[in-house]
Amino acid sequence: ALKPASPPTTPNPDSKLPPATASGERMNATFVTLARNEDLWEILKSIRSVEDRFNRKFNYDWVFLNDKEFNDEFKKMTSAIVSGKTKYGLIPTEHWSYPDFIDQKRAAAVRQEMKEKQIIYGDSESYRHMCRYESGFFFRHPLLLDYEWYWRVEPSVKFFCDINYDTFKFMAENKKKYSFTLSLHEYEATIPTLWDSVKNFTKMYPQHIVEGNSLKFISDDEGKTYNNCHFWSNFEIGNLNWLRSQAYLDFFELLDQAGGFFYERWGDAPVHSIAAALMLKKEELHFFNDIAYYHVPFTHCPTGEKFRIDHKCTCQSTDNFDWKGYSCTSKFYEINGLPRPEGYENEQD
Ligand code: GDP
Ligand code: MN
């Protein structure tokens, strides 16, 4: 005779959605994706990967944001595979346009110059609006005001190992505010004066710089210069209330006024990272070593075969970027006094 399957531990309140299998309470958390309609087929692959490895067990919501209206096909296809509720938000024009203090002719001249120098995305206007939006506005979108925690997901990313626990709950229980899987050095040419603005910020708002921070992660000379290390922001699990704090808002406002999002090509990764390194305690940052992740062209694959077997991983340890020369993760280990995992030597360049 057939044996009945055991009932799900936590039936999903919306009967159209599949049941979650992980028992217990959920955090006030959501996935968040900034995307264009034409990103549909690549974001579907990312969502499938997140669902298979994590979210089918937890059924967290997913918020999609766009500077244009999402079309019906985008909504239909994404809502079909997200196991939680899906929400679709239009970005207000004020958050995706030039502030009045920006000289648009100067910005256009910079794009031309950077194009000739072949700086990555140097000639792109939309990329700059995107970086500024991710730096200063996504967490203030009305759809995100309802949440405390977010997990950012981009098109074309992959997750390689099972995640069997609630990462949001982990963040809360361990008093974490910001996290990463990959870290690396930023291209100097995209941020020539970013550190000058950071120094202005620390002078103007000394009260926002916390004791026991991670200055050593971003500067090798006690703050004189930036070493270009940053957490890669295409993956983030973080606390939205921190980004909405006066400290972070003052930081963003000062950077925005300096004009570097348009007169240079400041990325949201160094912006978030510098903020996290200066305005959070060391202990509030977390390296998710157990979240195996790929965003072109880098992979984080946990060192150690036993872990990869136990979590049904599909990544190859030789692809792991952590211990290679261009990564900053070994610096993160160093400043936090973390012991390197056994076998890391085999994964260096
Ligand atoms: P990269 O990872 O730095 O190469 O940049 P991506 O092309 O992946 O863009 C980063 C994120 O912003 C992704 O989630 C994109 O889908 C999204 N994005 C980039 N440009 C735009 C845009 O012009 N409009 C919208 N709505 N999303 C964008
Ligand atoms: Mn990307």
PDB file of N, CA, C and O in Angstrom, residues 107-174:
ATOM      1  N   ALA A 107      28.593  65.585 -16.582  1.00  0.00           N
ATOM      2  CA  ALA A 107      28.387  64.134 -16.457  1.00  0.00           C
ATOM      3  C   ALA A 107      28.534  63.445 -17.816  1.00  0.00           C
ATOM      4  O   ALA A 107      29.155  62.379 -17.915  1.00  0.00           O
ATOM      5  N   ALA A 108      27.990  64.076 -18.850  1.00  0.00           N
ATOM      6  CA  ALA A 108      28.062  63.493 -20.202  1.00  0.00           C
ATOM      7  C   ALA A 108      29.513  63.469 -20.689  1.00  0.00           C
ATOM      8  O   ALA A 108      29.958  62.502 -21.322  1.00  0.00           O
ATOM      9  N   ALA A 109      30.261  64.542 -20.380  1.00  0.00           N
ATOM     10  CA  ALA A 109      31.666  64.598 -20.797  1.00  0.00           C
ATOM     11  C   ALA A 109      32.471  63.491 -20.115  1.00  0.00           C
ATOM     12  O   ALA A 109      33.333  62.859 -20.727  1.00  0.00           O
ATOM     13  N   VAL A 110      32.164  63.243 -18.858  1.00  0.00           N
ATOM     14  CA  VAL A 110      32.850  62.176 -18.119  1.00  0.00           C
ATOM     15  C   VAL A 110      32.564  60.820 -18.764  1.00  0.00           C
ATOM     16  O   VAL A 110      33.467  59.993 -18.932  1.00  0.00           O
ATOM     17  N   ARG A 111      31.320  60.598 -19.146  1.00  0.00           N
ATOM     18  CA  ARG A 111      30.973  59.310 -19.776  1.00  0.00           C
ATOM     19  C   ARG A 111      31.771  59.101 -21.061  1.00  0.00           C
ATOM     20  O   ARG A 111      32.246  57.991 -21.341  1.00  0.00           O
ATOM     21  N   GLN A 112      31.925  60.170 -21.840  1.00  0.00           N
ATOM     22  CA  GLN A 112      32.682  60.080 -23.085  1.00  0.00           C
ATOM     23  C   GLN A 112      34.152  59.745 -22.796  1.00  0.00           C
ATOM     24  O   GLN A 112      34.733  58.854 -23.413  1.00  0.00           O
ATOM     25  N   GLU A 113      34.685  60.436 -21.800  1.00  0.00           N
ATOM     26  CA  GLU A 113      36.079  60.225 -21.404  1.00  0.00           C
ATOM     27  C   GLU A 113      36.311  58.782 -20.951  1.00  0.00           C
ATOM     28  O   GLU A 113      37.275  58.126 -21.324  1.00  0.00           O
ATOM     29  N   MET A 114      35.370  58.291 -20.116  1.00  0.00           N
ATOM     30  CA  MET A 114      35.519  56.935 -19.576  1.00  0.00           C
ATOM     31  C   MET A 114      35.319  55.890 -20.663  1.00  0.00           C
ATOM     32  O   MET A 114      35.850  54.795 -20.582  1.00  0.00           O
ATOM     33  N   LYS A 115      34.535  56.239 -21.669  1.00  0.00           N
ATOM     34  CA  LYS A 115      34.332  55.327 -22.789  1.00  0.00           C
ATOM     35  C   LYS A 115      35.657  55.140 -23.519  1.00  0.00           C
ATOM     36  O   LYS A 115      36.052  54.018 -23.836  1.00  0.00           O
ATOM     37  N   GLU A 116      36.338  56.270 -23.751  1.00  0.00           N
ATOM     38  CA  GLU A 116      37.627  56.193 -24.448  1.00  0.00           C
ATOM     39  C   GLU A 116      38.654  55.406 -23.639  1.00  0.00           C
ATOM     40  O   GLU A 116      39.474  54.688 -24.192  1.00  0.00           O
ATOM     41  N   LYS A 117      38.567  55.544 -22.331  1.00  0.00           N
ATOM     42  CA  LYS A 117      39.502  54.802 -21.477  1.00  0.00           C
ATOM     43  C   LYS A 117      39.060  53.359 -21.249  1.00  0.00           C
ATOM     44  O   LYS A 117      39.701  52.611 -20.514  1.00  0.00           O
ATOM     45  N   GLN A 118      37.911  52.998 -21.824  1.00  0.00           N
ATOM     46  CA  GLN A 118      37.357  51.632 -21.708  1.00  0.00           C
ATOM     47  C   GLN A 118      37.174  51.180 -20.271  1.00  0.00           C
ATOM     48  O   GLN A 118      37.457  50.030 -19.932  1.00  0.00           O
ATOM     49  N   ILE A 119      36.677  52.099 -19.441  1.00  0.00           N
ATOM     50  CA  ILE A 119      36.373  51.752 -18.054  1.00  0.00           C
ATOM     51  C   ILE A 119      35.014  51.048 -18.027  1.00  0.00           C
ATOM     52  O   ILE A 119      34.063  51.521 -18.662  1.00  0.00           O
ATOM     53  N   ILE A 120      34.947  49.944 -17.312  1.00  0.00           N
ATOM     54  CA  ILE A 120      33.741  49.115 -17.345  1.00  0.00           C
ATOM     55  C   ILE A 120      32.503  49.914 -16.908  1.00  0.00           C
ATOM     56  O   ILE A 120      32.520  50.551 -15.864  1.00  0.00           O
ATOM     57  N   TYR A 121      31.470  49.902 -17.747  1.00  0.00           N
ATOM     58  CA  TYR A 121      30.226  50.678 -17.576  1.00  0.00           C
ATOM     59  C   TYR A 121      30.487  52.192 -17.543  1.00  0.00           C
ATOM     60  O   TYR A 121      29.600  52.970 -17.193  1.00  0.00           O
ATOM     61  N   GLY A 122      31.714  52.610 -17.900  1.00  0.00           N
ATOM     62  CA  GLY A 122      32.091  54.023 -17.802  1.00  0.00           C
ATOM     63  C   GLY A 122      31.231  54.937 -18.650  1.00  0.00           C
ATOM     64  O   GLY A 122      31.044  56.110 -18.322  1.00  0.00           O
ATOM     65  N   ASP A 123      30.706  54.408 -19.764  1.00  0.00           N
ATOM     66  CA  ASP A 123      29.907  55.245 -20.656  1.00  0.00           C
ATOM     67  C   ASP A 123      28.411  55.117 -20.390  1.00  0.00           C
ATOM     68  O   ASP A 123      27.603  55.687 -21.107  1.00  0.00           O
ATOM     69  N   SER A 124      28.020  54.363 -19.386  1.00  0.00           N
ATOM     70  CA  SER A 124      26.591  54.080 -19.191  1.00  0.00           C
ATOM     71  C   SER A 124      25.925  55.047 -18.209  1.00  0.00           C
ATOM     72  O   SER A 124      26.364  55.216 -17.076  1.00  0.00           O
ATOM     73  N   GLU A 125      24.847  55.639 -18.690  1.00  0.00           N
ATOM     74  CA  GLU A 125      24.062  56.551 -17.857  1.00  0.00           C
ATOM     75  C   GLU A 125      23.166  55.738 -16.914  1.00  0.00           C
ATOM     76  O   GLU A 125      23.081  56.006 -15.718  1.00  0.00           O
ATOM     77  N   SER A 126      22.507  54.685 -17.450  1.00  0.00           N
ATOM     78  CA  SER A 126      21.564  53.911 -16.626  1.00  0.00           C
ATOM     79  C   SER A 126      22.289  53.178 -15.493  1.00  0.00           C
ATOM     80  O   SER A 126      21.763  53.050 -14.388  1.00  0.00           O
ATOM     81  N   TYR A 127      23.507  52.717 -15.775  1.00  0.00           N
ATOM     82  CA  TYR A 127      24.265  52.018 -14.725  1.00  0.00           C
ATOM     83  C   TYR A 127      24.503  52.947 -13.542  1.00  0.00           C
ATOM     84  O   TYR A 127      24.462  52.531 -12.383  1.00  0.00           O
ATOM     85  N   ARG A 128      24.751  54.221 -13.826  1.00  0.00           N
ATOM     86  CA  ARG A 128      24.980  55.189 -12.739  1.00  0.00           C
ATOM     87  C   ARG A 128      23.714  55.394 -11.915  1.00  0.00           C
ATOM     88  O   ARG A 128      23.759  55.456 -10.685  1.00  0.00           O
ATOM     89  N   HIS A 129      22.568  55.518 -12.602  1.00  0.00           N
ATOM     90  CA  HIS A 129      21.313  55.660 -11.850  1.00  0.00           C
ATOM     91  C   HIS A 129      21.073  54.416 -10.985  1.00  0.00           C
ATOM     92  O   HIS A 129      20.614  54.509  -9.845  1.00  0.00           O
ATOM     93  N   MET A 130      21.419  53.250 -11.554  1.00  0.00           N
ATOM     94  CA  MET A 130      21.249  51.991 -10.824  1.00  0.00           C
ATOM     95  C   MET A 130      22.122  51.987  -9.552  1.00  0.00           C
ATOM     96  O   MET A 130      21.642  51.697  -8.450  1.00  0.00           O
ATOM     97  N   CYS A 131      23.393  52.350  -9.703  1.00  0.00           N
ATOM     98  CA  CYS A 131      24.305  52.340  -8.546  1.00  0.00           C
ATOM     99  C   CYS A 131      23.859  53.340  -7.482  1.00  0.00           C
ATOM    100  O   CYS A 131      23.944  53.072  -6.285  1.00  0.00           O
ATOM    101  N   ARG A 132      23.379  54.490  -7.920  1.00  0.00           N
ATOM    102  CA  ARG A 132      22.912  55.497  -6.958  1.00  0.00           C
ATOM    103  C   ARG A 132      21.644  55.000  -6.264  1.00  0.00           C
ATOM    104  O   ARG A 132      21.488  55.173  -5.057  1.00  0.00           O
ATOM    105  N   TYR A 133      20.781  54.342  -7.029  1.00  0.00           N
ATOM    106  CA  TYR A 133      19.541  53.829  -6.438  1.00  0.00           C
ATOM    107  C   TYR A 133      19.829  52.752  -5.386  1.00  0.00           C
ATOM    108  O   TYR A 133      19.275  52.764  -4.284  1.00  0.00           O
ATOM    109  N   GLU A 134      20.713  51.833  -5.728  1.00  0.00           N
ATOM    110  CA  GLU A 134      21.055  50.760  -4.790  1.00  0.00           C
ATOM    111  C   GLU A 134      21.817  51.303  -3.586  1.00  0.00           C
ATOM    112  O   GLU A 134      21.750  50.750  -2.494  1.00  0.00           O
ATOM    113  N   SER A 135      22.534  52.407  -3.786  1.00  0.00           N
ATOM    114  CA  SER A 135      23.262  53.017  -2.673  1.00  0.00           C
ATOM    115  C   SER A 135      22.334  53.738  -1.710  1.00  0.00           C
ATOM    116  O   SER A 135      22.500  53.644  -0.497  1.00  0.00           O
ATOM    117  N   GLY A 136      21.355  54.455  -2.255  1.00  0.00           N
ATOM    118  CA  GLY A 136      20.633  55.378  -1.392  1.00  0.00           C
ATOM    119  C   GLY A 136      19.128  55.285  -1.324  1.00  0.00           C
ATOM    120  O   GLY A 136      18.508  55.999  -0.515  1.00  0.00           O
ATOM    121  N   PHE A 137      18.515  54.450  -2.147  1.00  0.00           N
ATOM    122  CA  PHE A 137      17.055  54.551  -2.208  1.00  0.00           C
ATOM    123  C   PHE A 137      16.251  53.266  -2.092  1.00  0.00           C
ATOM    124  O   PHE A 137      15.103  53.301  -1.656  1.00  0.00           O
ATOM    125  N   PHE A 138      16.806  52.114  -2.482  1.00  0.00           N
ATOM    126  CA  PHE A 138      15.939  50.931  -2.570  1.00  0.00           C
ATOM    127  C   PHE A 138      15.252  50.634  -1.236  1.00  0.00           C
ATOM    128  O   PHE A 138      14.080  50.258  -1.189  1.00  0.00           O
ATOM    129  N   PHE A 139      15.977  50.848  -0.133  1.00  0.00           N
ATOM    130  CA  PHE A 139      15.443  50.518   1.195  1.00  0.00           C
ATOM    131  C   PHE A 139      14.353  51.485   1.645  1.00  0.00           C
ATOM    132  O   PHE A 139      13.686  51.246   2.639  1.00  0.00           O
ATOM    133  N   ARG A 140      14.161  52.581   0.868  1.00  0.00           N
ATOM    134  CA  ARG A 140      13.105  53.532   1.202  1.00  0.00           C
ATOM    135  C   ARG A 140      11.890  53.351   0.299  1.00  0.00           C
ATOM    136  O   ARG A 140      10.935  54.117   0.366  1.00  0.00           O
ATOM    137  N   HIS A 141      11.954  52.386  -0.617  1.00  0.00           N
ATOM    138  CA  HIS A 141      10.788  52.139  -1.470  1.00  0.00           C
ATOM    139  C   HIS A 141       9.621  51.704  -0.586  1.00  0.00           C
ATOM    140  O   HIS A 141       9.800  50.892   0.328  1.00  0.00           O
ATOM    141  N   PRO A 142       8.412  52.233  -0.870  1.00  0.00           N
ATOM    142  CA  PRO A 142       7.255  51.893  -0.028  1.00  0.00           C
ATOM    143  C   PRO A 142       7.085  50.387   0.206  1.00  0.00           C
ATOM    144  O   PRO A 142       6.726  49.973   1.313  1.00  0.00           O
ATOM    145  N   LEU A 143       7.390  49.561  -0.812  1.00  0.00           N
ATOM    146  CA  LEU A 143       7.208  48.112  -0.630  1.00  0.00           C
ATOM    147  C   LEU A 143       8.195  47.530   0.377  1.00  0.00           C
ATOM    148  O   LEU A 143       7.931  46.492   0.980  1.00  0.00           O
ATOM    149  N   LEU A 144       9.332  48.197   0.576  1.00  0.00           N
ATOM    150  CA  LEU A 144      10.317  47.667   1.516  1.00  0.00           C
ATOM    151  C   LEU A 144      10.146  48.206   2.930  1.00  0.00           C
ATOM    152  O   LEU A 144      10.741  47.683   3.881  1.00  0.00           O
ATOM    153  N   LEU A 145       9.325  49.252   3.057  1.00  0.00           N
ATOM    154  CA  LEU A 145       9.135  49.838   4.390  1.00  0.00           C
ATOM    155  C   LEU A 145       8.482  48.841   5.348  1.00  0.00           C
ATOM    156  O   LEU A 145       8.624  48.954   6.559  1.00  0.00           O
ATOM    157  N   ASP A 146       7.783  47.858   4.793  1.00  0.00           N
ATOM    158  CA  ASP A 146       7.118  46.850   5.627  1.00  0.00           C
ATOM    159  C   ASP A 146       8.083  45.812   6.196  1.00  0.00           C
ATOM    160  O   ASP A 146       7.671  44.970   6.997  1.00  0.00           O
ATOM    161  N   TYR A 147       9.328  45.814   5.738  1.00  0.00           N
ATOM    162  CA  TYR A 147      10.249  44.726   6.118  1.00  0.00           C
ATOM    163  C   TYR A 147      11.428  45.234   6.934  1.00  0.00           C
ATOM    164  O   TYR A 147      11.828  46.390   6.824  1.00  0.00           O
ATOM    165  N   GLU A 148      12.015  44.305   7.710  1.00  0.00           N
ATOM    166  CA  GLU A 148      13.235  44.638   8.452  1.00  0.00           C
ATOM    167  C   GLU A 148      14.493  44.056   7.792  1.00  0.00           C
ATOM    168  O   GLU A 148      15.581  44.600   7.922  1.00  0.00           O
ATOM    169  N   TRP A 149      14.338  42.932   7.082  1.00  0.00           N
ATOM    170  CA  TRP A 149      15.505  42.242   6.508  1.00  0.00           C
ATOM    171  C   TRP A 149      15.344  42.056   5.010  1.00  0.00           C
ATOM    172  O   TRP A 149      14.230  41.853   4.528  1.00  0.00           O
ATOM    173  N   TYR A 150      16.461  42.101   4.283  1.00  0.00           N
ATOM    174  CA  TYR A 150      16.404  41.867   2.832  1.00  0.00           C
ATOM    175  C   TYR A 150      17.535  40.938   2.414  1.00  0.00           C
ATOM    176  O   TYR A 150      18.573  40.847   3.069  1.00  0.00           O
ATOM    177  N   TRP A 151      17.292  40.270   1.307  1.00  0.00           N
ATOM    178  CA  TRP A 151      18.309  39.440   0.648  1.00  0.00           C
ATOM    179  C   TRP A 151      18.279  39.847  -0.812  1.00  0.00           C
ATOM    180  O   TRP A 151      17.263  39.656  -1.485  1.00  0.00           O
ATOM    181  N   ARG A 152      19.362  40.433  -1.289  1.00  0.00           N
ATOM    182  CA  ARG A 152      19.399  40.917  -2.673  1.00  0.00           C
ATOM    183  C   ARG A 152      19.775  39.788  -3.626  1.00  0.00           C
ATOM    184  O   ARG A 152      20.739  39.062  -3.386  1.00  0.00           O
ATOM    185  N   VAL A 153      19.036  39.706  -4.724  1.00  0.00           N
ATOM    186  CA  VAL A 153      19.310  38.697  -5.750  1.00  0.00           C
ATOM    187  C   VAL A 153      19.311  39.371  -7.117  1.00  0.00           C
ATOM    188  O   VAL A 153      18.414  40.151  -7.435  1.00  0.00           O
ATOM    189  N   GLU A 154      20.323  39.063  -7.917  1.00  0.00           N
ATOM    190  CA  GLU A 154      20.436  39.616  -9.269  1.00  0.00           C
ATOM    191  C   GLU A 154      20.198  38.541 -10.329  1.00  0.00           C
ATOM    192  O   GLU A 154      20.269  37.344 -10.029  1.00  0.00           O
ATOM    193  N   PRO A 155      19.954  38.955 -11.566  1.00  0.00           N
ATOM    194  CA  PRO A 155      19.846  37.982 -12.655  1.00  0.00           C
ATOM    195  C   PRO A 155      21.143  37.172 -12.808  1.00  0.00           C
ATOM    196  O   PRO A 155      22.221  37.660 -12.457  1.00  0.00           O
ATOM    197  N   SER A 156      21.016  35.955 -13.302  1.00  0.00           N
ATOM    198  CA  SER A 156      22.173  35.117 -13.696  1.00  0.00           C
ATOM    199  C   SER A 156      23.094  34.701 -12.564  1.00  0.00           C
ATOM    200  O   SER A 156      24.264  34.412 -12.803  1.00  0.00           O
ATOM    201  N   VAL A 157      22.607  34.681 -11.330  1.00  0.00           N
ATOM    202  CA  VAL A 157      23.466  34.180 -10.252  1.00  0.00           C
ATOM    203  C   VAL A 157      23.101  32.734  -9.942  1.00  0.00           C
ATOM    204  O   VAL A 157      22.041  32.240 -10.342  1.00  0.00           O
ATOM    205  N   LYS A 158      24.021  32.051  -9.256  1.00  0.00           N
ATOM    206  CA  LYS A 158      23.784  30.640  -8.915  1.00  0.00           C
ATOM    207  C   LYS A 158      24.109  30.394  -7.457  1.00  0.00           C
ATOM    208  O   LYS A 158      25.050  30.993  -6.917  1.00  0.00           O
ATOM    209  N   PHE A 159      23.343  29.498  -6.844  1.00  0.00           N
ATOM    210  CA  PHE A 159      23.626  29.028  -5.487  1.00  0.00           C
ATOM    211  C   PHE A 159      23.916  27.541  -5.581  1.00  0.00           C
ATOM    212  O   PHE A 159      23.150  26.797  -6.189  1.00  0.00           O
ATOM    213  N   PHE A 160      25.045  27.107  -4.982  1.00  0.00           N
ATOM    214  CA  PHE A 160      25.544  25.757  -5.244  1.00  0.00           C
ATOM    215  C   PHE A 160      25.312  24.732  -4.144  1.00  0.00           C
ATOM    216  O   PHE A 160      25.580  23.562  -4.347  1.00  0.00           O
ATOM    217  N   CYS A 161      24.922  25.176  -2.952  1.00  0.00           N
ATOM    218  CA  CYS A 161      24.780  24.236  -1.833  1.00  0.00           C
ATOM    219  C   CYS A 161      23.439  24.438  -1.134  1.00  0.00           C
ATOM    220  O   CYS A 161      22.887  25.546  -1.152  1.00  0.00           O
ATOM    221  N   ASP A 162      22.955  23.388  -0.502  1.00  0.00           N
ATOM    222  CA  ASP A 162      21.726  23.505   0.275  1.00  0.00           C
ATOM    223  C   ASP A 162      21.927  24.458   1.451  1.00  0.00           C
ATOM    224  O   ASP A 162      22.955  24.422   2.131  1.00  0.00           O
ATOM    225  N   ILE A 163      20.921  25.276   1.680  1.00  0.00           N
ATOM    226  CA  ILE A 163      20.914  26.150   2.862  1.00  0.00           C
ATOM    227  C   ILE A 163      19.728  25.678   3.701  1.00  0.00           C
ATOM    228  O   ILE A 163      18.571  25.875   3.322  1.00  0.00           O
ATOM    229  N   ASN A 164      20.041  25.035   4.819  1.00  0.00           N
ATOM    230  CA  ASN A 164      18.993  24.309   5.556  1.00  0.00           C
ATOM    231  C   ASN A 164      18.484  25.030   6.794  1.00  0.00           C
ATOM    232  O   ASN A 164      17.764  24.454   7.586  1.00  0.00           O
ATOM    233  N   TYR A 165      18.898  26.266   6.973  1.00  0.00           N
ATOM    234  CA  TYR A 165      18.435  27.026   8.142  1.00  0.00           C
ATOM    235  C   TYR A 165      18.005  28.408   7.669  1.00  0.00           C
ATOM    236  O   TYR A 165      18.314  28.823   6.540  1.00  0.00           O
ATOM    237  N   ASP A 166      17.316  29.127   8.546  1.00  0.00           N
ATOM    238  CA  ASP A 166      16.802  30.444   8.194  1.00  0.00           C
ATOM    239  C   ASP A 166      17.906  31.492   8.366  1.00  0.00           C
ATOM    240  O   ASP A 166      18.255  31.881   9.474  1.00  0.00           O
ATOM    241  N   THR A 167      18.447  31.940   7.236  1.00  0.00           N
ATOM    242  CA  THR A 167      19.568  32.882   7.270  1.00  0.00           C
ATOM    243  C   THR A 167      19.167  34.238   7.881  1.00  0.00           C
ATOM    244  O   THR A 167      19.997  34.933   8.458  1.00  0.00           O
ATOM    245  N   PHE A 168      17.891  34.612   7.699  1.00  0.00           N
ATOM    246  CA  PHE A 168      17.422  35.875   8.297  1.00  0.00           C
ATOM    247  C   PHE A 168      17.403  35.763   9.824  1.00  0.00           C
ATOM    248  O   PHE A 168      17.802  36.670  10.542  1.00  0.00           O
ATOM    249  N   LYS A 169      16.913  34.618  10.285  1.00  0.00           N
ATOM    250  CA  LYS A 169      16.878  34.392  11.733  1.00  0.00           C
ATOM    251  C   LYS A 169      18.306  34.358  12.293  1.00  0.00           C
ATOM    252  O   LYS A 169      18.574  34.882  13.364  1.00  0.00           O
ATOM    253  N   PHE A 170      19.195  33.749  11.519  1.00  0.00           N
ATOM    254  CA  PHE A 170      20.609  33.723  11.927  1.00  0.00           C
ATOM    255  C   PHE A 170      21.134  35.148  12.119  1.00  0.00           C
ATOM    256  O   PHE A 170      21.804  35.458  13.110  1.00  0.00           O
ATOM    257  N   MET A 171      20.830  36.026  11.165  1.00  0.00           N
ATOM    258  CA  MET A 171      21.294  37.417  11.250  1.00  0.00           C
ATOM    259  C   MET A 171      20.766  38.059  12.532  1.00  0.00           C
ATOM    260  O   MET A 171      21.514  38.696  13.274  1.00  0.00           O
ATOM    261  N   ALA A 172      19.470  37.886  12.770  1.00  0.00           N
ATOM    262  CA  ALA A 172      18.847  38.525  13.935  1.00  0.00           C
ATOM    263  C   ALA A 172      19.420  37.957  15.239  1.00  0.00           C
ATOM    264  O   ALA A 172      19.825  38.718  16.119  1.00  0.00           O
ATOM    265  N   GLU A 173      19.463  36.638  15.335  1.00  0.00           N
ATOM    266  CA  GLU A 173      19.895  36.013  16.596  1.00  0.00           C
ATOM    267  C   GLU A 173      21.354  36.309  16.922  1.00  0.00           C
ATOM    268  O   GLU A 173      21.744  36.351  18.084  1.00  0.00           O
ATOM    269  N   ASN A 174      22.160  36.515  15.879  1.00  0.00           N
ATOM    270  CA  ASN A 174      23.579  36.780  16.113  1.00  0.00           C
ATOM    271  C   ASN A 174      23.929  38.266  16.012  1.00  0.00           C
ATOM    272  O   ASN A 174      25.097  38.625  15.906  1.00  0.00           O
TER     273      ASN A 174
END
